[in-house]
């Protein structure tokens, strides 16, 4: 579904009315999917006239879904709009898949593929009830998703760094490989010192997302264009944390290249400092929240300086 702006001359936008309309169009689309699937679930085939009517009803339902999506202005929040767009796209793609399945399946009985495709449309249409209702809720959802990914990455690296553990042990136990004395698959003591500072940065990433998420939950508002834009800025930069954590984690596996580790650590530190700066200057960070911003800024600097010190003589 392409981007679009509401047309001129329309009544002032109201979120509750938008959600009512979107919910109705998703419900109608679900019903049309059921009708279409039932019509082609067993012989005889619907008549040409019935097929025409079915296809028009499906097309109208999908057009209504897309039209209502376009009512949602970007001013309500790009994070919210993206989530609604993704849900809308899922419904449209689900209906395309169902239609393709029907066109390509012999009409002898209801095929497994047709059942799955029909269920897929129902599931996509039901997602409307789970969508966040404003940009504050959308940003909370986006930050929570980022936090979950970063938590997993931190736990995985902590597990790999357990003293004496072979990071490739689970994938290199083939007997044909024999005994491995290859240093490229192990961390040296110097590597481990460097990586402990990298872990400090990764843990700071988790703490940063956790604190920003809590601040958005406690103080975030979507009542003014400025508040909505500040929330979007936070979500946008927070989206960069997870890929930066992943890149750093990948560079931490042996054989360790100190330059790659330092560059990836610097990139992550830069993203974290930006997140903290945006949070600090936004409405989600009243004076009561400034303590953790200062503390985490210091933690990022401290760990990045340690990375620089450990890699100084190795570059």
mmCIF file of N, CA and C in Angstrom, residues 102-188:
data_model
loop_
_atom_site.group_PDB
_atom_site.id
_atom_site.type_symbol
_atom_site.label_atom_id
_atom_site.label_comp_id
_atom_site.label_asym_id
_atom_site.label_seq_id
_atom_site.Cartn_x
_atom_site.Cartn_y
_atom_site.Cartn_z
ATOM 1 N N UNK A 102 -7.347 -20.417 -5.017
ATOM 2 C CA UNK A 102 -8.607 -20.876 -5.628
ATOM 3 C C UNK A 102 -8.438 -21.051 -7.139
ATOM 4 N N UNK A 103 -7.758 -20.103 -7.773
ATOM 5 C CA UNK A 103 -7.566 -20.165 -9.230
ATOM 6 C C UNK A 103 -6.727 -21.374 -9.650
ATOM 7 N N UNK A 104 -5.807 -21.770 -8.775
ATOM 8 C CA UNK A 104 -4.865 -22.834 -9.136
ATOM 9 C C UNK A 104 -5.243 -24.217 -8.599
ATOM 10 N N UNK A 105 -6.348 -24.298 -7.842
ATOM 11 C CA UNK A 105 -6.719 -25.590 -7.246
ATOM 12 C C UNK A 105 -7.910 -26.195 -7.990
ATOM 13 N N UNK A 106 -7.906 -27.499 -8.192
ATOM 14 C CA UNK A 106 -9.074 -28.144 -8.818
ATOM 15 C C UNK A 106 -10.260 -28.125 -7.850
ATOM 16 N N UNK A 107 -11.448 -27.862 -8.383
ATOM 17 C CA UNK A 107 -12.627 -27.765 -7.508
ATOM 18 C C UNK A 107 -13.238 -29.151 -7.321
ATOM 19 N N UNK A 108 -12.593 -29.938 -6.486
ATOM 20 C CA UNK A 108 -13.144 -31.250 -6.142
ATOM 21 C C UNK A 108 -13.573 -31.253 -4.687
ATOM 22 N N UNK A 109 -12.721 -30.662 -3.857
ATOM 23 C CA UNK A 109 -13.068 -30.521 -2.441
ATOM 24 C C UNK A 109 -12.236 -29.362 -1.896
ATOM 25 N N UNK A 110 -12.559 -28.957 -0.702
ATOM 26 C CA UNK A 110 -11.852 -27.854 -0.062
ATOM 27 C C UNK A 110 -10.406 -28.276 0.225
ATOM 28 N N UNK A 111 -9.447 -27.671 -0.464
ATOM 29 C CA UNK A 111 -8.046 -28.077 -0.303
ATOM 30 C C UNK A 111 -7.463 -27.528 0.992
ATOM 31 N N UNK A 112 -6.391 -28.185 1.437
ATOM 32 C CA UNK A 112 -5.691 -27.736 2.642
ATOM 33 C C UNK A 112 -5.138 -26.323 2.441
ATOM 34 N N UNK A 113 -4.602 -26.063 1.234
ATOM 35 C CA UNK A 113 -4.046 -24.739 0.926
ATOM 36 C C UNK A 113 -5.121 -23.657 1.019
ATOM 37 N N UNK A 114 -6.321 -24.010 0.527
ATOM 38 C CA UNK A 114 -7.427 -23.040 0.556
ATOM 39 C C UNK A 114 -7.854 -22.747 1.991
ATOM 40 N N UNK A 115 -7.907 -23.790 2.810
ATOM 41 C CA UNK A 115 -8.247 -23.603 4.228
ATOM 42 C C UNK A 115 -7.219 -22.698 4.918
ATOM 43 N N UNK A 116 -5.935 -22.977 4.643
ATOM 44 C CA UNK A 116 -4.863 -22.193 5.264
ATOM 45 C C UNK A 116 -4.943 -20.737 4.803
ATOM 46 N N UNK A 117 -5.163 -20.520 3.500
ATOM 47 C CA UNK A 117 -5.237 -19.161 2.961
ATOM 48 C C UNK A 117 -6.434 -18.397 3.526
ATOM 49 N N UNK A 118 -7.562 -19.080 3.646
ATOM 50 C CA UNK A 118 -8.754 -18.437 4.214
ATOM 51 C C UNK A 118 -8.490 -18.048 5.670
ATOM 52 N N UNK A 119 -7.904 -18.982 6.412
ATOM 53 C CA UNK A 119 -7.552 -18.693 7.807
ATOM 54 C C UNK A 119 -6.566 -17.543 7.916
ATOM 55 N N UNK A 120 -5.655 -17.450 6.922
ATOM 56 C CA UNK A 120 -4.680 -16.359 6.904
ATOM 57 C C UNK A 120 -5.353 -15.004 6.780
ATOM 58 N N UNK A 121 -6.383 -14.923 5.932
ATOM 59 C CA UNK A 121 -7.131 -13.662 5.780
ATOM 60 C C UNK A 121 -7.869 -13.340 7.075
ATOM 61 N N UNK A 122 -8.515 -14.338 7.665
ATOM 62 C CA UNK A 122 -9.213 -14.099 8.942
ATOM 63 C C UNK A 122 -8.257 -13.556 9.999
ATOM 64 N N UNK A 123 -7.099 -14.214 10.097
ATOM 65 C CA UNK A 123 -6.108 -13.808 11.104
ATOM 66 C C UNK A 123 -5.622 -12.383 10.854
ATOM 67 N N UNK A 124 -5.348 -12.061 9.579
ATOM 68 C CA UNK A 124 -4.885 -10.709 9.234
ATOM 69 C C UNK A 124 -5.948 -9.666 9.577
ATOM 70 N N UNK A 125 -7.212 -10.001 9.325
ATOM 71 C CA UNK A 125 -8.306 -9.063 9.609
ATOM 72 C C UNK A 125 -8.527 -8.884 11.112
ATOM 73 N N UNK A 126 -8.271 -9.935 11.869
ATOM 74 C CA UNK A 126 -8.458 -9.838 13.327
ATOM 75 C C UNK A 126 -7.388 -8.971 13.988
ATOM 76 N N UNK A 127 -6.249 -8.773 13.290
ATOM 77 C CA UNK A 127 -5.145 -8.001 13.877
ATOM 78 C C UNK A 127 -5.524 -6.557 14.167
ATOM 79 N N UNK A 128 -6.595 -6.066 13.528
ATOM 80 C CA UNK A 128 -6.987 -4.660 13.740
ATOM 81 C C UNK A 128 -7.264 -4.388 15.216
ATOM 82 N N UNK A 129 -7.765 -5.398 15.927
ATOM 83 C CA UNK A 129 -8.090 -5.187 17.349
ATOM 84 C C UNK A 129 -6.836 -5.091 18.213
ATOM 85 N N UNK A 130 -5.698 -5.571 17.694
ATOM 86 C CA UNK A 130 -4.448 -5.522 18.465
ATOM 87 C C UNK A 130 -3.571 -4.321 18.126
ATOM 88 N N UNK A 131 -3.973 -3.532 17.145
ATOM 89 C CA UNK A 131 -3.145 -2.394 16.746
ATOM 90 C C UNK A 131 -3.163 -1.303 17.813
ATOM 91 N N UNK A 132 -2.024 -0.610 18.019
ATOM 92 C CA UNK A 132 -2.006 0.498 18.984
ATOM 93 C C UNK A 132 -2.948 1.607 18.532
ATOM 94 N N UNK A 133 -3.597 2.259 19.465
ATOM 95 C CA UNK A 133 -4.650 3.225 19.124
ATOM 96 C C UNK A 133 -4.148 4.641 18.908
ATOM 97 N N UNK A 134 -2.917 4.949 19.307
ATOM 98 C CA UNK A 134 -2.338 6.263 19.002
ATOM 99 C C UNK A 134 -0.824 6.110 18.919
ATOM 100 N N UNK A 135 -0.119 7.206 18.642
ATOM 101 C CA UNK A 135 1.316 7.093 18.394
ATOM 102 C C UNK A 135 2.108 6.765 19.655
ATOM 103 N N UNK A 136 1.594 7.172 20.812
ATOM 104 C CA UNK A 136 2.290 6.820 22.059
ATOM 105 C C UNK A 136 2.282 5.301 22.242
ATOM 106 N N UNK A 137 1.115 4.687 22.022
ATOM 107 C CA UNK A 137 1.010 3.225 22.140
ATOM 108 C C UNK A 137 1.832 2.529 21.052
ATOM 109 N N UNK A 138 1.883 3.134 19.856
ATOM 110 C CA UNK A 138 2.660 2.547 18.759
ATOM 111 C C UNK A 138 4.153 2.556 19.080
ATOM 112 N N UNK A 139 4.629 3.661 19.656
ATOM 113 C CA UNK A 139 6.054 3.771 19.996
ATOM 114 C C UNK A 139 6.398 2.840 21.159
ATOM 115 N N UNK A 140 5.497 2.693 22.123
ATOM 116 C CA UNK A 140 5.702 1.722 23.213
ATOM 117 C C UNK A 140 5.872 0.322 22.612
ATOM 118 N N UNK A 141 5.006 -0.031 21.663
ATOM 119 C CA UNK A 141 5.067 -1.344 21.017
ATOM 120 C C UNK A 141 6.383 -1.522 20.258
ATOM 121 N N UNK A 142 6.799 -0.477 19.524
ATOM 122 C CA UNK A 142 8.040 -0.549 18.740
ATOM 123 C C UNK A 142 9.260 -0.688 19.652
ATOM 124 N N UNK A 143 9.292 0.082 20.742
ATOM 125 C CA UNK A 143 10.424 0.019 21.678
ATOM 126 C C UNK A 143 10.484 -1.335 22.380
ATOM 127 N N UNK A 144 9.321 -1.871 22.731
ATOM 128 C CA UNK A 144 9.270 -3.177 23.398
ATOM 129 C C UNK A 144 9.811 -4.268 22.470
ATOM 130 N N UNK A 145 9.490 -4.167 21.186
ATOM 131 C CA UNK A 145 9.998 -5.144 20.206
ATOM 132 C C UNK A 145 11.519 -5.045 20.090
ATOM 133 N N UNK A 146 12.038 -3.807 20.037
ATOM 134 C CA UNK A 146 13.501 -3.603 19.970
ATOM 135 C C UNK A 146 14.178 -4.183 21.211
ATOM 136 N N UNK A 147 13.581 -3.924 22.376
ATOM 137 C CA UNK A 147 14.151 -4.403 23.637
ATOM 138 C C UNK A 147 14.220 -5.928 23.649
ATOM 139 N N UNK A 148 13.178 -6.582 23.164
ATOM 140 C CA UNK A 148 13.163 -8.048 23.130
ATOM 141 C C UNK A 148 14.303 -8.619 22.299
ATOM 142 N N UNK A 149 14.558 -7.996 21.137
ATOM 143 C CA UNK A 149 15.628 -8.467 20.250
ATOM 144 C C UNK A 149 16.999 -8.256 20.904
ATOM 145 N N UNK A 150 17.186 -7.075 21.510
ATOM 146 C CA UNK A 150 18.475 -6.768 22.141
ATOM 147 C C UNK A 150 18.716 -7.676 23.351
ATOM 148 N N UNK A 151 17.682 -7.931 24.129
ATOM 149 C CA UNK A 151 17.796 -8.853 25.280
ATOM 150 C C UNK A 151 18.306 -10.221 24.826
ATOM 151 N N UNK A 152 17.722 -10.726 23.745
ATOM 152 C CA UNK A 152 18.130 -12.032 23.209
ATOM 153 C C UNK A 152 19.600 -12.016 22.789
ATOM 154 N N UNK A 153 20.013 -10.930 22.124
ATOM 155 C CA UNK A 153 21.401 -10.825 21.650
ATOM 156 C C UNK A 153 22.375 -10.784 22.825
ATOM 157 N N UNK A 154 22.015 -10.052 23.886
ATOM 158 C CA UNK A 154 22.877 -9.949 25.075
ATOM 159 C C UNK A 154 23.003 -11.314 25.747
ATOM 160 N N UNK A 155 21.862 -12.011 25.903
ATOM 161 C CA UNK A 155 21.885 -13.324 26.552
ATOM 162 C C UNK A 155 22.712 -14.328 25.755
ATOM 163 N N UNK A 156 22.587 -14.266 24.443
ATOM 164 C CA UNK A 156 23.329 -15.187 23.577
ATOM 165 C C UNK A 156 24.840 -14.960 23.718
ATOM 166 N N UNK A 157 25.247 -13.689 23.722
ATOM 167 C CA UNK A 157 26.673 -13.390 23.832
ATOM 168 C C UNK A 157 27.197 -13.709 25.234
ATOM 169 N N UNK A 158 26.386 -13.463 26.255
ATOM 170 C CA UNK A 158 26.792 -13.816 27.627
ATOM 171 C C UNK A 158 27.023 -15.319 27.739
ATOM 172 N N UNK A 159 26.136 -16.075 27.129
ATOM 173 C CA UNK A 159 26.241 -17.531 27.146
ATOM 174 C C UNK A 159 27.529 -17.976 26.449
ATOM 175 N N UNK A 160 27.835 -17.343 25.296
ATOM 176 C CA UNK A 160 29.028 -17.716 24.539
ATOM 177 C C UNK A 160 30.316 -17.368 25.283
ATOM 178 N N UNK A 161 30.246 -16.320 26.102
ATOM 179 C CA UNK A 161 31.457 -15.837 26.782
ATOM 180 C C UNK A 161 31.751 -16.536 28.108
ATOM 181 N N UNK A 162 30.893 -17.493 28.483
ATOM 182 C CA UNK A 162 31.139 -18.227 29.730
ATOM 183 C C UNK A 162 32.563 -18.783 29.700
ATOM 184 N N UNK A 163 33.263 -18.599 30.801
ATOM 185 C CA UNK A 163 34.694 -18.966 30.875
ATOM 186 C C UNK A 163 34.941 -20.371 30.365
ATOM 187 N N UNK A 164 35.889 -20.475 29.421
ATOM 188 C CA UNK A 164 36.310 -21.783 28.929
ATOM 189 C C UNK A 164 35.419 -22.364 27.860
ATOM 190 N N UNK A 165 34.310 -21.699 27.550
ATOM 191 C CA UNK A 165 33.394 -22.274 26.561
ATOM 192 C C UNK A 165 33.915 -22.033 25.146
ATOM 193 N N UNK A 166 33.740 -23.035 24.294
ATOM 194 C CA UNK A 166 34.105 -22.913 22.885
ATOM 195 C C UNK A 166 32.904 -22.320 22.150
ATOM 196 N N UNK A 167 33.041 -21.101 21.601
ATOM 197 C CA UNK A 167 31.880 -20.459 20.963
ATOM 198 C C UNK A 167 31.332 -21.223 19.767
ATOM 199 N N UNK A 168 32.152 -22.096 19.166
ATOM 200 C CA UNK A 168 31.691 -22.849 18.004
ATOM 201 C C UNK A 168 31.396 -24.313 18.358
ATOM 202 N N UNK A 169 31.397 -24.614 19.652
ATOM 203 C CA UNK A 169 31.237 -26.008 20.081
ATOM 204 C C UNK A 169 29.985 -26.671 19.561
ATOM 205 N N UNK A 170 28.884 -25.903 19.458
ATOM 206 C CA UNK A 170 27.615 -26.507 19.065
ATOM 207 C C UNK A 170 27.527 -26.765 17.568
ATOM 208 N N UNK A 171 28.448 -26.197 16.776
ATOM 209 C CA UNK A 171 28.349 -26.390 15.327
ATOM 210 C C UNK A 171 29.582 -27.072 14.738
ATOM 211 N N UNK A 172 30.563 -27.391 15.587
ATOM 212 C CA UNK A 172 31.791 -27.994 15.050
ATOM 213 C C UNK A 172 32.185 -29.246 15.813
ATOM 214 N N UNK A 173 31.213 -30.134 16.019
ATOM 215 C CA UNK A 173 31.494 -31.367 16.751
ATOM 216 C C UNK A 173 31.595 -32.566 15.825
ATOM 217 N N UNK A 174 31.661 -32.315 14.529
ATOM 218 C CA UNK A 174 31.765 -33.404 13.548
ATOM 219 C C UNK A 174 33.056 -34.186 13.784
ATOM 220 N N UNK A 175 32.937 -35.509 13.909
ATOM 221 C CA UNK A 175 34.113 -36.337 14.196
ATOM 222 C C UNK A 175 35.170 -36.232 13.097
ATOM 223 N N UNK A 176 34.720 -35.991 11.870
ATOM 224 C CA UNK A 176 35.661 -35.909 10.753
ATOM 225 C C UNK A 176 36.634 -34.746 10.912
ATOM 226 N N UNK A 177 36.198 -33.718 11.664
ATOM 227 C CA UNK A 177 37.071 -32.552 11.837
ATOM 228 C C UNK A 177 38.227 -32.864 12.779
ATOM 229 N N UNK A 178 38.020 -33.882 13.603
ATOM 230 C CA UNK A 178 39.078 -34.268 14.538
ATOM 231 C C UNK A 178 39.310 -33.214 15.609
ATOM 232 N N UNK A 179 40.441 -33.357 16.329
ATOM 233 C CA UNK A 179 40.771 -32.410 17.395
ATOM 234 C C UNK A 179 41.163 -31.072 16.784
ATOM 235 N N UNK A 180 40.602 -30.006 17.319
ATOM 236 C CA UNK A 180 40.901 -28.693 16.760
ATOM 237 C C UNK A 180 41.829 -27.913 17.693
ATOM 238 N N UNK A 181 42.990 -27.612 17.197
ATOM 239 C CA UNK A 181 43.888 -26.766 17.963
ATOM 240 C C UNK A 181 43.959 -25.384 17.336
ATOM 241 N N UNK A 182 43.017 -25.079 16.472
ATOM 242 C CA UNK A 182 43.035 -23.821 15.728
ATOM 243 C C UNK A 182 42.663 -22.657 16.644
ATOM 244 N N UNK A 183 43.572 -21.733 16.827
ATOM 245 C CA UNK A 183 43.324 -20.586 17.707
ATOM 246 C C UNK A 183 42.210 -19.681 17.175
ATOM 247 N N UNK A 184 41.910 -19.777 15.882
ATOM 248 C CA UNK A 184 40.881 -18.923 15.303
ATOM 249 C C UNK A 184 39.489 -19.228 15.852
ATOM 250 N N UNK A 185 39.339 -20.350 16.555
ATOM 251 C CA UNK A 185 38.024 -20.687 17.098
ATOM 252 C C UNK A 185 37.943 -20.428 18.598
ATOM 253 N N UNK A 186 38.973 -19.812 19.176
ATOM 254 C CA UNK A 186 38.978 -19.558 20.616
ATOM 255 C C UNK A 186 39.295 -18.100 20.907
ATOM 256 N N UNK A 187 38.900 -17.648 22.101
ATOM 257 C CA UNK A 187 39.237 -16.295 22.540
ATOM 258 C C UNK A 187 40.497 -16.335 23.406
ATOM 259 N N UNK A 188 41.423 -15.426 23.131
ATOM 260 C CA UNK A 188 42.596 -15.283 24.004
ATOM 261 C C UNK A 188 42.182 -14.464 25.222
#
